[in-house]
PDB file of C-alpha atoms in Angstrom:
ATOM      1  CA  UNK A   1      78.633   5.984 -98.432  1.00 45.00           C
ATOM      2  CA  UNK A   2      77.457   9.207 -96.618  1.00 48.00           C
ATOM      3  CA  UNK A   3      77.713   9.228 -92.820  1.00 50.00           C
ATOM      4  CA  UNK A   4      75.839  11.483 -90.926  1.00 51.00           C
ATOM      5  CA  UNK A   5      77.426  14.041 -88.886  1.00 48.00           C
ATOM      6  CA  UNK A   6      77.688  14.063 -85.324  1.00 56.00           C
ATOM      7  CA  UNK A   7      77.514  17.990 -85.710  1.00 63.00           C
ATOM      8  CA  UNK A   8      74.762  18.489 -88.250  1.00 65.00           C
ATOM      9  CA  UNK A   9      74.272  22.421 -89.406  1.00 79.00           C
ATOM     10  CA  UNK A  10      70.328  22.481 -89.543  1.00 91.00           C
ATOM     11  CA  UNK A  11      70.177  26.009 -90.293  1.00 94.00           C
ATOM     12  CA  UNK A  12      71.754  25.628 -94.142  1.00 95.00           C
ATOM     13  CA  UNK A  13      69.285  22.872 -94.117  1.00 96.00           C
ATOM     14  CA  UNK A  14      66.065  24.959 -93.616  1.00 96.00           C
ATOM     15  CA  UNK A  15      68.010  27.523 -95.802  1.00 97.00           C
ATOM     16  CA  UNK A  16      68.536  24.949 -98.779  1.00 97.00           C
ATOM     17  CA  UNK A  17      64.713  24.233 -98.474  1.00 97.00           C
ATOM     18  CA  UNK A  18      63.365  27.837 -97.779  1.00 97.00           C
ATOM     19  CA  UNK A  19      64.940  28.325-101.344  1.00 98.00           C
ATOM     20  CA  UNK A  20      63.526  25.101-102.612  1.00 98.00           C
ATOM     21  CA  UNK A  21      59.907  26.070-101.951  1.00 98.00           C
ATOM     22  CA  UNK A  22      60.548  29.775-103.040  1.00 97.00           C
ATOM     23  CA  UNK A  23      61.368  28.537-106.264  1.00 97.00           C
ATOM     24  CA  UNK A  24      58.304  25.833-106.173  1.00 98.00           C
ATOM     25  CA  UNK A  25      61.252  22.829-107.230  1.00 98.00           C
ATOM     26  CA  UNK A  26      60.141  18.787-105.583  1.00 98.00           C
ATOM     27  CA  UNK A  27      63.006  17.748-103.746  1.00 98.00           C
ATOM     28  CA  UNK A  28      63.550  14.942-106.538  1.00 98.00           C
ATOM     29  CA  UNK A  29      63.410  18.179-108.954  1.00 98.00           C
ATOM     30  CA  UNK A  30      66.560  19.962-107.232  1.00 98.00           C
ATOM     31  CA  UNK A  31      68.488  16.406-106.343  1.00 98.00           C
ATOM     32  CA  UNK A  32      68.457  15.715-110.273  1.00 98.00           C
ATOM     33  CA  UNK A  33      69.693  19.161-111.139  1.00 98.00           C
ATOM     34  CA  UNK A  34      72.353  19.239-108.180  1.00 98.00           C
ATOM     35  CA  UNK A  35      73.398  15.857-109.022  1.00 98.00           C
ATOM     36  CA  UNK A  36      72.842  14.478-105.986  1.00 98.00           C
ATOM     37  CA  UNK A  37      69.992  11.680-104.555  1.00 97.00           C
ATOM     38  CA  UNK A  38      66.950  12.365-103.194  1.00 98.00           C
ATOM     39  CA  UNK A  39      67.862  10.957 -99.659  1.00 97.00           C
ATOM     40  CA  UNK A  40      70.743  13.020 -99.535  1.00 96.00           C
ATOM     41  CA  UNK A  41      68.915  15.996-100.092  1.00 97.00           C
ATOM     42  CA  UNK A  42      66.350  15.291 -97.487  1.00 97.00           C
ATOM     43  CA  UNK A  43      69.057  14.801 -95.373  1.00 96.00           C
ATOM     44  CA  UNK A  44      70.852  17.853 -95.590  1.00 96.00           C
ATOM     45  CA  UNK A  45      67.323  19.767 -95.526  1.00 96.00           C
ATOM     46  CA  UNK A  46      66.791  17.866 -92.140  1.00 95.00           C
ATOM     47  CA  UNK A  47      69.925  18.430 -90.875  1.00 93.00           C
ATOM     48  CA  UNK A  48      70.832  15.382 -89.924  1.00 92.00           C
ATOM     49  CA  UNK A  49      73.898  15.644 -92.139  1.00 90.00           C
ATOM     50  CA  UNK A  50      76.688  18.080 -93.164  1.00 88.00           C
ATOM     51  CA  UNK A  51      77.492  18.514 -97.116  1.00 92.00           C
ATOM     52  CA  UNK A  52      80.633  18.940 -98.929  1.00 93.00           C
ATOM     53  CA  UNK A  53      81.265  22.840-100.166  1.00 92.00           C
ATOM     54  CA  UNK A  54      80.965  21.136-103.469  1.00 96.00           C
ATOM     55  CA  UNK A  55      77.797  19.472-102.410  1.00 96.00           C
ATOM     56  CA  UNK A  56      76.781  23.125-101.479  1.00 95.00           C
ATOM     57  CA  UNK A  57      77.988  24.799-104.548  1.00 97.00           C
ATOM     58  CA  UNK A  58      76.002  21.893-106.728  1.00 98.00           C
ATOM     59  CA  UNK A  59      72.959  22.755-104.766  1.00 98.00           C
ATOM     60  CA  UNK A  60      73.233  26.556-105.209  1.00 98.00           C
ATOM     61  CA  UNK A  61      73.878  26.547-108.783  1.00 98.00           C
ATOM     62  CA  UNK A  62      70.644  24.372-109.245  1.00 98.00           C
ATOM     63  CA  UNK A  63      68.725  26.689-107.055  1.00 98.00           C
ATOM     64  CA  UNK A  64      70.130  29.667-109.143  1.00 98.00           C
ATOM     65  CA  UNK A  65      71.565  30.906-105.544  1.00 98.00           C
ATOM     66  CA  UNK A  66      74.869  32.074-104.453  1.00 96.00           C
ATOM     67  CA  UNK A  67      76.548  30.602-101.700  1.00 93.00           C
ATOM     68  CA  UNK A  68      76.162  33.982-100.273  1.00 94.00           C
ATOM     69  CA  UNK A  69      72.429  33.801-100.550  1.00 95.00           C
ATOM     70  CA  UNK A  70      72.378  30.653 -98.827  1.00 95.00           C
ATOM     71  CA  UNK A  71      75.146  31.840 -95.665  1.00 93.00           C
ATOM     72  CA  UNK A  72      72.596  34.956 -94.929  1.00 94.00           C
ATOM     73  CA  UNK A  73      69.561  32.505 -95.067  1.00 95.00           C
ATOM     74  CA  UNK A  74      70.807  29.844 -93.047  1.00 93.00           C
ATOM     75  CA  UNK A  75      72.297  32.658 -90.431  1.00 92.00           C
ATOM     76  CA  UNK A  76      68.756  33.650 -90.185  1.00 93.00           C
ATOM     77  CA  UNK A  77      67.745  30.272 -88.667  1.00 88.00           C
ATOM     78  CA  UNK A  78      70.684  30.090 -86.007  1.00 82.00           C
TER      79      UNK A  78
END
């Protein structure tokens, strides 16, 4: 079960689906190539959650983004 963090990090949220739209993917599009479900994705691109690095690294690969990519975005939005 996936709790939701008392300490959410919004900004790789809006990062995660800056890159989402840039690459014109549906949310249920990315979940099914990250592996994960479409509520959990929302979540994390609402930031009302934090993800696991390998959460993160699922996500990136599926976006065809590096981790890197996604740490400058989502410093952009702090």
């Amino acid at each position: 079960m996936m709790r939701r963090s008392d300490q959410p990090q919004s900004a790789l949220g809006k990062a995660i689906r800056q890159l989402r739209e840039e690459r014109g993917m549906t949310q249920e599009a990315l979940a099914h190539a990250a592996g994960v479900t479409v509520g959990h994705l929302s979540t994390i691109e609402r930031g009302h959650s934090n993800p696991t690095w390998a959460t993160v690294k699922s996500v990136a690969a599926a976006l065809g983004a590096s981790m890197v990519e996604i740490s400058r975005i989502s410093m952009e939005f702090e």
